[in-house]
Amino acid sequence: LSGRPWQSERYWMDRFLAREPADWPQGLAALTAPVDVLSVSDYLKDGRAIESIQSSEQDLLTQKDPDAAALAADDARMAQGRAVLQQLFERNNITALVYPTDAMAAIPLDELGSYHNATLGVAPGLGAPAITVPAGFTREGLPAGLQFMGLPFSEPQLLSLAHVYEQATHHRRAPVMATPARVAGAPHR
């Protein structure tokens, strides 16, 4: 239930860019072939890509498209997982599953070194909606998260649950680097 393979992220981003209507900057799609469809290579060639994507340029541009058989098998696993999830929710009268957002404790930014992503990935692997809320802090003062996952189209219930949880726990704290004017709801001076 890992979801679509990240080693093919260029493929998925190109598919998204090609099908989503948007007001892309004039001439952006014409920077690389095909000239009538916006792609990751156009975005990178333009030179305004965010730094984290620019640093992955070589990897992104040399990725192979996913194998059709692997995609079909992944689709079948996802459908089977959604069916099991549906049964679990119905049999147990469940509105949402709640679990830690990340399998590892947060790491301070200055210790990060390489990309860190240990999210449990349950919701994406099933194509299910989920929302993450602050769940408190580690002994070291780093944030921890809690994820609420529901059945497809249960977003209103998930948003409601997340709001009630946040109001009851008050775990959210503005980052130290945030100025009061940038914190939502803070009085402007």
JSON list of N, CA, C and O in Angstrom, two decimals, residues 13 28 31 39-57 60:
[
{"chain": "A", "resi": 13, "resn": "MET", "atom": "N", "xyz": [4.13, 14.14, -12.04]},
{"chain": "A", "resi": 13, "resn": "MET", "atom": "CA", "xyz": [4.05, 15.61, -12.12]},
{"chain": "A", "resi": 13, "resn": "MET", "atom": "C", "xyz": [3.73, 16.05, -13.55]},
{"chain": "A", "resi": 13, "resn": "MET", "atom": "O", "xyz": [2.92, 16.96, -13.76]},
{"chain": "A", "resi": 28, "resn": "LEU", "atom": "N", "xyz": [5.82, 29.28, -21.19]},
{"chain": "A", "resi": 28, "resn": "LEU", "atom": "CA", "xyz": [6.53, 28.34, -20.33]},
{"chain": "A", "resi": 28, "resn": "LEU", "atom": "C", "xyz": [6.55, 26.94, -20.94]},
{"chain": "A", "resi": 28, "resn": "LEU", "atom": "O", "xyz": [7.59, 26.28, -20.95]},
{"chain": "A", "resi": 31, "resn": "LEU", "atom": "N", "xyz": [9.31, 25.84, -23.71]},
{"chain": "A", "resi": 31, "resn": "LEU", "atom": "CA", "xyz": [10.74, 25.80, -23.43]},
{"chain": "A", "resi": 31, "resn": "LEU", "atom": "C", "xyz": [11.39, 24.46, -23.80]},
{"chain": "A", "resi": 31, "resn": "LEU", "atom": "O", "xyz": [12.57, 24.42, -24.13]},
{"chain": "A", "resi": 39, "resn": "SER", "atom": "N", "xyz": [5.58, 20.74, -18.77]},
{"chain": "A", "resi": 39, "resn": "SER", "atom": "CA", "xyz": [6.21, 19.58, -18.16]},
{"chain": "A", "resi": 39, "resn": "SER", "atom": "C", "xyz": [7.21, 20.02, -17.10]},
{"chain": "A", "resi": 39, "resn": "SER", "atom": "O", "xyz": [7.55, 21.20, -16.99]},
{"chain": "A", "resi": 40, "resn": "VAL", "atom": "N", "xyz": [7.70, 19.05, -16.34]},
{"chain": "A", "resi": 40, "resn": "VAL", "atom": "CA", "xyz": [8.72, 19.33, -15.34]},
{"chain": "A", "resi": 40, "resn": "VAL", "atom": "C", "xyz": [9.96, 19.91, -16.00]},
{"chain": "A", "resi": 40, "resn": "VAL", "atom": "O", "xyz": [10.58, 20.84, -15.47]},
{"chain": "A", "resi": 41, "resn": "SER", "atom": "N", "xyz": [10.32, 19.41, -17.17]},
{"chain": "A", "resi": 41, "resn": "SER", "atom": "CA", "xyz": [11.52, 19.94, -17.84]},
{"chain": "A", "resi": 41, "resn": "SER", "atom": "C", "xyz": [11.34, 21.41, -18.20]},
{"chain": "A", "resi": 41, "resn": "SER", "atom": "O", "xyz": [12.30, 22.19, -18.13]},
{"chain": "A", "resi": 42, "resn": "ASP", "atom": "N", "xyz": [10.13, 21.86, -18.57]},
{"chain": "A", "resi": 42, "resn": "ASP", "atom": "CA", "xyz": [9.87, 23.29, -18.82]},
{"chain": "A", "resi": 42, "resn": "ASP", "atom": "C", "xyz": [10.09, 24.09, -17.54]},
{"chain": "A", "resi": 42, "resn": "ASP", "atom": "O", "xyz": [10.71, 25.15, -17.54]},
{"chain": "A", "resi": 43, "resn": "TYR", "atom": "N", "xyz": [9.55, 23.58, -16.46]},
{"chain": "A", "resi": 43, "resn": "TYR", "atom": "CA", "xyz": [9.64, 24.25, -15.16]},
{"chain": "A", "resi": 43, "resn": "TYR", "atom": "C", "xyz": [11.10, 24.42, -14.75]},
{"chain": "A", "resi": 43, "resn": "TYR", "atom": "O", "xyz": [11.52, 25.48, -14.28]},
{"chain": "A", "resi": 44, "resn": "LEU", "atom": "N", "xyz": [11.90, 23.37, -14.94]},
{"chain": "A", "resi": 44, "resn": "LEU", "atom": "CA", "xyz": [13.31, 23.43, -14.57]},
{"chain": "A", "resi": 44, "resn": "LEU", "atom": "C", "xyz": [14.09, 24.36, -15.50]},
{"chain": "A", "resi": 44, "resn": "LEU", "atom": "O", "xyz": [14.94, 25.12, -15.06]},
{"chain": "A", "resi": 45, "resn": "LYS", "atom": "N", "xyz": [13.81, 24.31, -16.79]},
{"chain": "A", "resi": 45, "resn": "LYS", "atom": "CA", "xyz": [14.53, 25.13, -17.77]},
{"chain": "A", "resi": 45, "resn": "LYS", "atom": "C", "xyz": [14.25, 26.61, -17.55]},
{"chain": "A", "resi": 45, "resn": "LYS", "atom": "O", "xyz": [15.11, 27.46, -17.81]},
{"chain": "A", "resi": 46, "resn": "ASP", "atom": "N", "xyz": [13.07, 26.94, -17.06]},
{"chain": "A", "resi": 46, "resn": "ASP", "atom": "CA", "xyz": [12.69, 28.32, -16.82]},
{"chain": "A", "resi": 46, "resn": "ASP", "atom": "C", "xyz": [13.60, 29.00, -15.80]},
{"chain": "A", "resi": 46, "resn": "ASP", "atom": "O", "xyz": [13.78, 30.20, -15.84]},
{"chain": "A", "resi": 47, "resn": "GLY", "atom": "N", "xyz": [14.16, 28.22, -14.86]},
{"chain": "A", "resi": 47, "resn": "GLY", "atom": "CA", "xyz": [15.10, 28.77, -13.90]},
{"chain": "A", "resi": 47, "resn": "GLY", "atom": "C", "xyz": [14.48, 29.33, -12.62]},
{"chain": "A", "resi": 47, "resn": "GLY", "atom": "O", "xyz": [15.19, 29.82, -11.76]},
{"chain": "A", "resi": 48, "resn": "ARG", "atom": "N", "xyz": [13.17, 29.27, -12.52]},
{"chain": "A", "resi": 48, "resn": "ARG", "atom": "CA", "xyz": [12.53, 29.80, -11.30]},
{"chain": "A", "resi": 48, "resn": "ARG", "atom": "C", "xyz": [12.06, 28.68, -10.37]},
{"chain": "A", "resi": 48, "resn": "ARG", "atom": "O", "xyz": [11.33, 28.94, -9.42]},
{"chain": "A", "resi": 49, "resn": "ALA", "atom": "N", "xyz": [12.47, 27.46, -10.63]},
{"chain": "A", "resi": 49, "resn": "ALA", "atom": "CA", "xyz": [12.07, 26.33, -9.79]},
{"chain": "A", "resi": 49, "resn": "ALA", "atom": "C", "xyz": [12.61, 26.53, -8.38]},
{"chain": "A", "resi": 49, "resn": "ALA", "atom": "O", "xyz": [13.68, 27.08, -8.19]},
{"chain": "A", "resi": 50, "resn": "ILE", "atom": "N", "xyz": [11.84, 26.04, -7.40]},
{"chain": "A", "resi": 50, "resn": "ILE", "atom": "CA", "xyz": [12.32, 26.16, -6.03]},
{"chain": "A", "resi": 50, "resn": "ILE", "atom": "C", "xyz": [13.60, 25.34, -5.86]},
{"chain": "A", "resi": 50, "resn": "ILE", "atom": "O", "xyz": [13.81, 24.35, -6.55]},
{"chain": "A", "resi": 51, "resn": "GLU", "atom": "N", "xyz": [14.43, 25.76, -4.94]},
{"chain": "A", "resi": 51, "resn": "GLU", "atom": "CA", "xyz": [15.77, 25.19, -4.78]},
{"chain": "A", "resi": 51, "resn": "GLU", "atom": "C", "xyz": [15.75, 23.67, -4.61]},
{"chain": "A", "resi": 51, "resn": "GLU", "atom": "O", "xyz": [16.57, 22.96, -5.18]},
{"chain": "A", "resi": 52, "resn": "SER", "atom": "N", "xyz": [14.82, 23.16, -3.80]},
{"chain": "A", "resi": 52, "resn": "SER", "atom": "CA", "xyz": [14.80, 21.72, -3.56]},
{"chain": "A", "resi": 52, "resn": "SER", "atom": "C", "xyz": [14.52, 20.93, -4.83]},
{"chain": "A", "resi": 52, "resn": "SER", "atom": "O", "xyz": [14.99, 19.81, -4.98]},
{"chain": "A", "resi": 53, "resn": "ILE", "atom": "N", "xyz": [13.75, 21.51, -5.75]},
{"chain": "A", "resi": 53, "resn": "ILE", "atom": "CA", "xyz": [13.49, 20.82, -7.01]},
{"chain": "A", "resi": 53, "resn": "ILE", "atom": "C", "xyz": [14.68, 20.99, -7.95]},
{"chain": "A", "resi": 53, "resn": "ILE", "atom": "O", "xyz": [15.10, 20.05, -8.62]},
{"chain": "A", "resi": 54, "resn": "GLN", "atom": "N", "xyz": [15.29, 22.18, -7.99]},
{"chain": "A", "resi": 54, "resn": "GLN", "atom": "CA", "xyz": [16.47, 22.38, -8.82]},
{"chain": "A", "resi": 54, "resn": "GLN", "atom": "C", "xyz": [17.59, 21.42, -8.45]},
{"chain": "A", "resi": 54, "resn": "GLN", "atom": "O", "xyz": [18.28, 20.89, -9.31]},
{"chain": "A", "resi": 55, "resn": "SER", "atom": "N", "xyz": [17.75, 21.16, -7.14]},
{"chain": "A", "resi": 55, "resn": "SER", "atom": "CA", "xyz": [18.81, 20.27, -6.70]},
{"chain": "A", "resi": 55, "resn": "SER", "atom": "C", "xyz": [18.55, 18.82, -7.12]},
{"chain": "A", "resi": 55, "resn": "SER", "atom": "O", "xyz": [19.47, 18.01, -7.14]},
{"chain": "A", "resi": 56, "resn": "SER", "atom": "N", "xyz": [17.31, 18.50, -7.48]},
{"chain": "A", "resi": 56, "resn": "SER", "atom": "CA", "xyz": [16.95, 17.15, -7.93]},
{"chain": "A", "resi": 56, "resn": "SER", "atom": "C", "xyz": [16.81, 17.06, -9.44]},
{"chain": "A", "resi": 56, "resn": "SER", "atom": "O", "xyz": [16.33, 16.07, -9.97]},
{"chain": "A", "resi": 57, "resn": "GLU", "atom": "N", "xyz": [17.23, 18.12, -10.15]},
{"chain": "A", "resi": 57, "resn": "GLU", "atom": "CA", "xyz": [16.99, 18.20, -11.60]},
{"chain": "A", "resi": 57, "resn": "GLU", "atom": "C", "xyz": [17.50, 16.98, -12.36]},
{"chain": "A", "resi": 57, "resn": "GLU", "atom": "O", "xyz": [16.76, 16.37, -13.13]},
{"chain": "A", "resi": 60, "resn": "LEU", "atom": "N", "xyz": [15.36, 13.97, -11.60]},
{"chain": "A", "resi": 60, "resn": "LEU", "atom": "CA", "xyz": [14.01, 14.09, -12.17]},
{"chain": "A", "resi": 60, "resn": "LEU", "atom": "C", "xyz": [14.01, 13.84, -13.67]},
{"chain": "A", "resi": 60, "resn": "LEU", "atom": "O", "xyz": [13.14, 13.16, -14.20]}
]
